[in-house]
Tab-separated table of C-alpha atoms in Angstrom:
chain	number	residue	atom	x	y	z
A	1	MET	CA	0.000	0.000	0.000
A	2	SER	CA	1.327	3.427	-0.859
A	3	LEU	CA	1.779	6.115	1.764
A	4	PHE	CA	-0.782	8.244	-0.090
A	5	LEU	CA	-3.479	5.577	0.213
A	6	ALA	CA	-2.445	4.658	3.766
A	7	THR	CA	-2.967	8.268	4.797
A	8	LEU	CA	-6.048	9.010	2.708
A	9	LEU	CA	-8.160	6.018	3.813
A	10	PRO	CA	-7.912	6.599	7.600
A	11	GLY	CA	-8.449	10.313	7.022
A	12	LEU	CA	-11.634	9.679	5.069
A	13	PHE	CA	-12.823	7.166	7.682
A	14	LEU	CA	-12.263	9.679	10.489
A	15	ALA	CA	-13.933	12.465	8.513
A	16	LEU	CA	-16.965	10.298	7.755
A	17	SER	CA	-17.251	9.209	11.389
A	18	GLY	CA	-16.966	12.822	12.505
A	19	ALA	CA	-19.578	13.965	9.987
A	20	LEU	CA	-22.030	11.366	11.312
A	21	LEU	CA	-21.473	12.587	14.861
A	22	VAL	CA	-21.794	16.250	13.887
A	23	TRP	CA	-25.040	15.462	12.072
A	24	ASN	CA	-26.253	13.982	15.388
A	25	ASP	CA	-29.326	12.264	14.014
A	26	PRO	CA	-31.131	10.174	16.671
A	27	ARG	CA	-30.663	7.102	14.485
A	28	VAL	CA	-26.856	7.445	14.773
A	29	GLY	CA	-27.053	7.363	18.560
A	30	SER	CA	-29.441	4.426	18.617
A	31	LEU	CA	-27.291	2.461	16.153
A	32	ALA	CA	-24.175	3.192	18.182
A	33	ARG	CA	-25.858	2.115	21.414
A	34	ALA	CA	-27.095	-1.101	19.806
A	35	LEU	CA	-23.779	-1.972	18.133
A	36	PRO	CA	-21.932	-3.699	21.009
A	37	ARG	CA	-24.541	-6.468	21.444
A	38	SER	CA	-25.868	-6.619	17.892
A	39	ASN	CA	-25.835	-10.094	16.319
A	40	ARG	CA	-25.744	-8.668	12.797
A	41	SER	CA	-22.759	-6.505	13.678
A	42	ALA	CA	-21.076	-9.497	15.293
A	43	TRP	CA	-21.505	-11.545	12.130
A	44	LEU	CA	-20.285	-8.648	10.003
A	45	PHE	CA	-17.298	-7.444	12.026
A	46	PHE	CA	-16.150	-10.645	13.725
A	47	GLY	CA	-16.838	-12.701	10.612
A	48	THR	CA	-14.844	-10.297	8.455
A	49	GLY	CA	-12.037	-10.293	11.018
A	50	VAL	CA	-11.959	-14.095	11.078
A	51	LEU	CA	-11.877	-14.340	7.298
A	52	TRP	CA	-9.127	-11.726	7.038
A	53	PHE	CA	-7.104	-13.477	9.749
A	54	LEU	CA	-7.512	-16.861	8.081
A	55	TRP	CA	-6.406	-15.315	4.783
A	56	ARG	CA	-3.313	-13.930	6.544
A	57	LEU	CA	-2.615	-17.368	8.025
A	58	SER	CA	-2.884	-18.967	4.589
A	59	HIS	CA	0.022	-16.801	3.436
A	60	LEU	CA	2.394	-17.770	6.227
A	61	GLY	CA	5.747	-19.027	5.107
A	62	GLU	CA	7.539	-22.115	6.303
A	63	SER	CA	9.718	-20.025	8.621
A	64	ASP	CA	6.604	-18.666	10.392
A	65	LEU	CA	5.318	-22.104	11.282
A	66	ILE	CA	7.242	-23.705	14.135
A	67	PHE	CA	5.528	-27.056	14.563
A	68	PHE	CA	3.702	-27.456	11.257
A	69	LYS	CA	4.872	-27.755	7.680
A	70	THR	CA	1.729	-26.164	6.226
A	71	PRO	CA	-0.642	-23.522	7.653
A	72	GLN	CA	-3.771	-25.686	7.284
A	73	PRO	CA	-3.761	-27.112	10.871
A	74	VAL	CA	-3.314	-23.616	12.292
A	75	MET	CA	-6.094	-22.267	10.071
A	76	LEU	CA	-8.399	-25.090	11.107
A	77	GLY	CA	-7.672	-24.436	14.782
A	78	PHE	CA	-8.463	-20.731	14.505
A	79	ALA	CA	-11.603	-21.421	12.462
A	80	VAL	CA	-12.830	-23.777	15.195
A	81	LEU	CA	-12.067	-21.125	17.817
A	82	ALA	CA	-14.066	-18.563	15.831
A	83	VAL	CA	-17.077	-20.866	15.609
A	84	LEU	CA	-16.808	-21.601	19.332
A	85	ALA	CA	-16.704	-17.846	20.031
A	86	PHE	CA	-19.996	-17.423	18.188
A	87	VAL	CA	-21.539	-20.303	20.136
A	88	TYR	CA	-20.169	-19.821	23.657
A	89	ALA	CA	-19.156	-16.146	23.870
A	90	PRO	CA	-21.605	-14.136	21.752
A	91	ASP	CA	-21.729	-11.125	24.111
A	92	PHE	CA	-19.968	-8.069	22.724
A	93	LEU	CA	-18.617	-10.091	19.805
A	94	ALA	CA	-19.183	-7.109	17.505
A	95	VAL	CA	-16.791	-5.033	19.629
A	96	ARG	CA	-14.187	-7.783	19.553
A	97	GLY	CA	-14.646	-8.033	15.795
A	98	LEU	CA	-13.975	-4.309	15.443
A	99	CYS	CA	-10.853	-4.773	17.565
A	100	VAL	CA	-9.636	-7.600	15.327
A	101	LEU	CA	-10.240	-5.476	12.235
A	102	MET	CA	-8.340	-2.549	13.769
A	103	LEU	CA	-5.395	-4.766	14.650
A	104	LEU	CA	-5.282	-6.273	11.160
A	105	ALA	CA	-5.755	-2.956	9.371
A	106	ALA	CA	-2.980	-1.252	11.316
A	107	GLU	CA	-0.201	-3.392	9.848
A	108	PRO	CA	-0.378	-2.237	6.213
A	109	LEU	CA	-0.992	1.368	7.275
A	110	LEU	CA	2.014	1.497	9.578
A	111	TYR	CA	4.143	-0.465	7.148
A	112	ALA	CA	3.488	2.192	4.487
A	113	ALA	CA	4.736	4.907	6.854
A	114	TYR	CA	7.775	2.940	8.043
A	115	MET	CA	11.114	4.681	7.450
A	116	GLU	CA	9.443	7.611	5.664
A	117	TYR	CA	11.302	10.182	7.749
A	118	HIS	CA	11.355	12.730	4.943
A	119	HIS	CA	7.535	12.974	5.250
A	120	PRO	CA	6.913	14.173	8.831
A	121	GLN	CA	3.259	14.870	7.984
A	122	ARG	CA	2.706	11.099	7.946
A	123	LEU	CA	2.592	11.320	11.732
A	124	LEU	CA	-1.028	12.533	11.549
A	125	MET	CA	-1.983	9.112	10.225
A	126	VAL	CA	0.417	7.247	12.507
A	127	VAL	CA	-0.962	8.922	15.643
A	128	ALA	CA	-4.514	8.031	14.619
A	129	VAL	CA	-3.551	4.414	13.942
A	130	TYR	CA	-1.691	4.005	17.233
A	131	THR	CA	-4.614	5.565	19.095
A	132	GLY	CA	-6.898	3.060	17.383
A	133	LEU	CA	-4.530	0.229	18.311
A	134	ALA	CA	-4.502	1.251	21.966
A	135	ALA	CA	-8.293	1.461	21.974
A	136	ALA	CA	-8.562	-1.922	20.226
A	137	ILE	CA	-6.321	-3.644	22.769
A	138	TYR	CA	-8.239	-2.099	25.666
A	139	LEU	CA	-11.675	-2.829	24.211
A	140	ALA	CA	-10.742	-6.408	23.317
A	141	ALA	CA	-10.095	-7.005	27.010
A	142	ALA	CA	-13.103	-4.993	28.251
A	143	PRO	CA	-15.610	-4.776	25.382
A	144	TYR	CA	-18.421	-3.541	27.630
A	145	ARG	CA	-16.538	-0.246	27.927
A	146	LEU	CA	-17.579	0.690	24.389
A	147	ARG	CA	-21.200	0.511	25.534
A	148	ASP	CA	-20.284	2.817	28.422
A	149	VAL	CA	-18.526	5.247	26.085
A	150	PHE	CA	-21.527	5.379	23.758
A	151	ASP	CA	-23.891	5.887	26.703
A	152	TRP	CA	-21.738	8.768	27.946
A	153	LEU	CA	-21.256	10.271	24.475
A	154	PHE	CA	-24.934	10.363	23.525
A	155	ARG	CA	-26.244	11.424	26.944
A	156	THR	CA	-26.227	15.112	25.931
A	157	PRO	CA	-26.619	16.500	22.398
A	158	GLY	CA	-23.449	18.605	22.555
A	159	ARG	CA	-20.979	15.786	23.173
A	160	PRO	CA	-21.387	13.942	19.876
A	161	ARG	CA	-21.152	17.218	17.977
A	162	LEU	CA	-17.961	18.222	19.773
A	163	ALA	CA	-16.371	14.793	19.307
A	164	GLY	CA	-17.588	14.740	15.715
A	165	ALA	CA	-16.136	18.177	15.006
A	166	PHE	CA	-12.761	17.020	16.290
A	167	LEU	CA	-12.871	13.804	14.239
A	168	LEU	CA	-14.074	15.659	11.156
A	169	PHE	CA	-11.299	18.246	11.415
A	170	TYR	CA	-8.618	15.631	12.110
A	171	GLY	CA	-9.867	13.413	9.306
A	172	LEU	CA	-9.953	16.262	6.789
A	173	ALA	CA	-6.469	17.366	7.842
A	174	THR	CA	-5.154	13.813	7.480
A	175	SER	CA	-6.830	13.445	4.090
A	176	ALA	CA	-5.362	16.749	2.923
A	177	VAL	CA	-1.903	15.698	4.079
A	178	ALA	CA	-2.127	12.639	1.830
A	179	PHE	CA	-1.953	14.933	-1.207
A	180	THR	CA	1.353	16.468	-0.056
A	181	TYR	CA	3.498	13.378	-0.632
């Protein structure tokens, strides 16, 4: 992935998220509050994360596999774990799926910015990605906290607009920076 694309995509995602919060439609708040325990969101986010992770496992080299000659046993093991997660741990699976997607998406984004010291503006994207990584690690361990954050955020009408304005500004700035490379 090029540094341009690795900066533009997170910037557009942040700007879109911020625009939704600035708009502050009641449907946005109700969707956000329902997201952590939603079965559809769990199938979408966790399922996508599982498929992406299995695809990454299928491309492991021989040096990455310690006890196996091919990645198929490892892939089968993780696929069974994913099915068992849907069966025995369905609570907040959508949040964990978002965390998996954030962890997987961070690698190509940070790899594109690696050793690009002559582009200090790349740090706008890098800071956003590392903030997302920290949130993903925390929320994977305590997924109910996302429900608490959404409850706090949408308790008063000014909070989502303020958070949205920040995200919109940061996302637009990051997107604009992508065109300076």
